[in-house]
GROMACS .gro file of C-alpha atoms in nm:
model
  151
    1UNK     CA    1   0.962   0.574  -1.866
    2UNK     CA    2   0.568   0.590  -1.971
    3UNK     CA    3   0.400   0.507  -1.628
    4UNK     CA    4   0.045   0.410  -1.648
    5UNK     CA    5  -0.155   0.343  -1.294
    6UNK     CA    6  -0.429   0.115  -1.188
    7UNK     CA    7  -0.647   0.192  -0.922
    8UNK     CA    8  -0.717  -0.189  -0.830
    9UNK     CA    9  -1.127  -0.260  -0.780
   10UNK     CA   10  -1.285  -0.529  -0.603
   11UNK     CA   11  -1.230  -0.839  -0.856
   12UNK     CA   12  -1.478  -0.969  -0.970
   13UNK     CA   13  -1.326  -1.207  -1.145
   14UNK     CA   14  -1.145  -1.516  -0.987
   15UNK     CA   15  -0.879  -1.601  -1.263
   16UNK     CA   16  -0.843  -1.230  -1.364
   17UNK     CA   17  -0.776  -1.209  -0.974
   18UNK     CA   18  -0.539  -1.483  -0.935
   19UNK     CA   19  -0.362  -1.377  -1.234
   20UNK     CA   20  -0.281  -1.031  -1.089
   21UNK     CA   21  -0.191  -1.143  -0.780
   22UNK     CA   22   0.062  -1.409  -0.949
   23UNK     CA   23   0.187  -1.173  -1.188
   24UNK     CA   24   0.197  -0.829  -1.029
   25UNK     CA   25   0.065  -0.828  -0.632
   26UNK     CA   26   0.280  -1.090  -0.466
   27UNK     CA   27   0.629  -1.020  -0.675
   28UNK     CA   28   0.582  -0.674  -0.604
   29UNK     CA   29   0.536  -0.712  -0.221
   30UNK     CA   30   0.807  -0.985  -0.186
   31UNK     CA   31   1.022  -0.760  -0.372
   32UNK     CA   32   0.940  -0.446  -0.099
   33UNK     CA   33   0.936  -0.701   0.211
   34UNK     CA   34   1.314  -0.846   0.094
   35UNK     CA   35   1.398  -0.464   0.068
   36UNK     CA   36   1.211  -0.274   0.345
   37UNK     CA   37   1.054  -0.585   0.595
   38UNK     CA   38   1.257  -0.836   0.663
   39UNK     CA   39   1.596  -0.615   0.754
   40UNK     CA   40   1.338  -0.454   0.955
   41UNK     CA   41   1.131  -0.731   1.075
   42UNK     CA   42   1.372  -1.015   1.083
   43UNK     CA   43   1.126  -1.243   0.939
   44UNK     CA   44   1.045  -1.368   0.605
   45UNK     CA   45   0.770  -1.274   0.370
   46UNK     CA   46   0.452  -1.497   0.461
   47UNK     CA   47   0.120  -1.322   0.311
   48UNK     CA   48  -0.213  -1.355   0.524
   49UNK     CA   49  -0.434  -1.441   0.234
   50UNK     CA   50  -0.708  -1.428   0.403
   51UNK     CA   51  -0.658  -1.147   0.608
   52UNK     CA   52  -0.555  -0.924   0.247
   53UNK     CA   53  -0.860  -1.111   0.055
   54UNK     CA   54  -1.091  -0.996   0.323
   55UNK     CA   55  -1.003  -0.616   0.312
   56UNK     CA   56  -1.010  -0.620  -0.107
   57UNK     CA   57  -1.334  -0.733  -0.051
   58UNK     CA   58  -1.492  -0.536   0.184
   59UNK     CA   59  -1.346  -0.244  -0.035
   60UNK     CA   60  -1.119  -0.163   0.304
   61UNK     CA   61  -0.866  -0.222   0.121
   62UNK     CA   62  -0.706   0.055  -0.163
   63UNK     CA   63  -0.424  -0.088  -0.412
   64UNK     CA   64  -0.250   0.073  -0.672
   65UNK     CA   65  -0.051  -0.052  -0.897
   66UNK     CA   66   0.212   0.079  -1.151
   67UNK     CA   67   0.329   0.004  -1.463
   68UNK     CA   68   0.561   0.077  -1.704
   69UNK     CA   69   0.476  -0.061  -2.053
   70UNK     CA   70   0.302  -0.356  -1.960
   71UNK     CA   71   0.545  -0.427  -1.674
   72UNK     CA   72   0.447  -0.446  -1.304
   73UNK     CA   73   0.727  -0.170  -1.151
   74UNK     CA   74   0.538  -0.058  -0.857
   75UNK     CA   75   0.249  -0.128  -0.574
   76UNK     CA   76   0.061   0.089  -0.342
   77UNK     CA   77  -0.128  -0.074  -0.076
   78UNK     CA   78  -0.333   0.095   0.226
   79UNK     CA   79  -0.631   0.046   0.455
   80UNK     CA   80  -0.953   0.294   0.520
   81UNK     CA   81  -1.046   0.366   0.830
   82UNK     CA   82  -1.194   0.613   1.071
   83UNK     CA   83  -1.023   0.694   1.425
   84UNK     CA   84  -1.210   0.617   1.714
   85UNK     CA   85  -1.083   0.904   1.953
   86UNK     CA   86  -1.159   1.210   1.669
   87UNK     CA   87  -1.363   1.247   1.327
   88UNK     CA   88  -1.091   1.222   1.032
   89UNK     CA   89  -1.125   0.961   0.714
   90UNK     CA   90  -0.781   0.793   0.692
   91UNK     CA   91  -0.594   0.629   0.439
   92UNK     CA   92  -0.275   0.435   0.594
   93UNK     CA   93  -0.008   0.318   0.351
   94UNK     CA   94   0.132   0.021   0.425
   95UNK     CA   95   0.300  -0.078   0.123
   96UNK     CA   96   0.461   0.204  -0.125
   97UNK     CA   97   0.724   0.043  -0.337
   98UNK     CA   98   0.839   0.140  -0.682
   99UNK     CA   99   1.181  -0.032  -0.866
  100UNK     CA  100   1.279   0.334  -0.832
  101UNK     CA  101   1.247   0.637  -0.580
  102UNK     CA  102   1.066   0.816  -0.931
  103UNK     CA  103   0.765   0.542  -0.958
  104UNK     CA  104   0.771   0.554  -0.563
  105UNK     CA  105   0.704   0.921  -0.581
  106UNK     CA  106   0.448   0.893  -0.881
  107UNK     CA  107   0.270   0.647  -0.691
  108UNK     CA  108   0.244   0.922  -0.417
  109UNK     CA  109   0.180   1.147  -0.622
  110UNK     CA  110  -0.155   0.942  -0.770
  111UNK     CA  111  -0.280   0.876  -0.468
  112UNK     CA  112  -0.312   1.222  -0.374
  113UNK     CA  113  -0.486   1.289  -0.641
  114UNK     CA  114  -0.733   1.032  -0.559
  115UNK     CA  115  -0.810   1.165  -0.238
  116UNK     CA  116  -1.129   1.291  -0.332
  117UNK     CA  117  -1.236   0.953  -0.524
  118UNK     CA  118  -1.104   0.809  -0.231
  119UNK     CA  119  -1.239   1.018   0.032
  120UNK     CA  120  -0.986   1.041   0.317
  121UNK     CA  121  -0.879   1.355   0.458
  122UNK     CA  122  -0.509   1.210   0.635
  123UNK     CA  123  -0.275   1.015   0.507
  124UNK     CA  124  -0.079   0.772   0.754
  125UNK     CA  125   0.207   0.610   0.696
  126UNK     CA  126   0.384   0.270   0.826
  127UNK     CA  127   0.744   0.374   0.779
  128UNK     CA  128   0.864   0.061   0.841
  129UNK     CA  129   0.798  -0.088   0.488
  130UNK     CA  130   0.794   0.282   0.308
  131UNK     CA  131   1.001   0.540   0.274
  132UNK     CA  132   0.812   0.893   0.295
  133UNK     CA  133   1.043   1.161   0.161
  134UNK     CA  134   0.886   1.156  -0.154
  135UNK     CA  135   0.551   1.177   0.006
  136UNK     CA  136   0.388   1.512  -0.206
  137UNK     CA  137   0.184   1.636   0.115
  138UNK     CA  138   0.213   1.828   0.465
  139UNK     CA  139   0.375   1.634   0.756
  140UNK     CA  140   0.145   1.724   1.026
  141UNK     CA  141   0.245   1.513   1.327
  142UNK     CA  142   0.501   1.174   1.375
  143UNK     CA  143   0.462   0.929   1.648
  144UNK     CA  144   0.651   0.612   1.717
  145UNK     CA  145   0.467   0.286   1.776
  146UNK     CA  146   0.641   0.021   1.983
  147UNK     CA  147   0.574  -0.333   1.871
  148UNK     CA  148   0.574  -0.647   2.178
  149UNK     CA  149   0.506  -0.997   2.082
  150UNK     CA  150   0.430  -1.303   2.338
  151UNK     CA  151   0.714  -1.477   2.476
   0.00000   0.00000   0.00000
């Protein structure tokens, strides 16, 4: 397996964008939200366009994808942010899939090694859609956050 990563810009393009998120983006996170989500979540997948259009745009948003050949095999997705309580730069994950734990790692892997491009200094993971043993960095701290919805 030859894996070759892209480090997914703002489009600028609207077809070239459409055509990555039919091709690669949205098979890739069904695929993770049939495995990981919806055992978790109990619900099925239902992507807030808007929401995920919004944060690509406002370059908020950091997607990776990977490939193998010319085949989609794995997706990276995360948000940047900045606590409110203490001065960190954060990447959260919210979406590391691969086809295998190996292109899950990689992924890992590359975005470590972006973390300077990137410029965050934590890395903060939802474990709910990712698995983190292959994640290639120090665990400083877990917490558990408790989800409520309206009745």
């Amino acid at each position: 397996m030859a894996l070759k990563f892209n480090y997914v810009e703002r489009p600028k393009d609207v077809d070239a964008c459409i055509q990555l998120l039919d091709k690669a983006i949205l098979p890739l996170l069904t695929e993770n939200w049939k495995k990981y989500g919806a055992p978790y979540y109990g619900k099925p997948f239902l992507m807030n366009v808007g929401a995920f259009v919004t944060h690509w745009m406002e370059r908020g948003l950091v997607m990776v994808l990977a490939y193998d050949n010319d085949e989609p095999v794995g997706i990276l997705t995360g948000l940047r942010f900045t606590p409110m309580s203490f001065a960190t730069r954060v990447l959260q994950i919210d979406t590391c899939y691969g086809k295998t734990s190996e292109i899950e790692k990689a992924l890992y892997n590359y975005i470590k090694d972006l973390g300077p491009v990137l410029e965050y200094d934590e890395l903060w993971v939802t474990t709910d859609t990712c698995r983190i043993d292959a994640i290639p960095m120090k665990k400083i701290v877990s917490h558990e956050l408790v989800r409520f919805t309206r009745e």
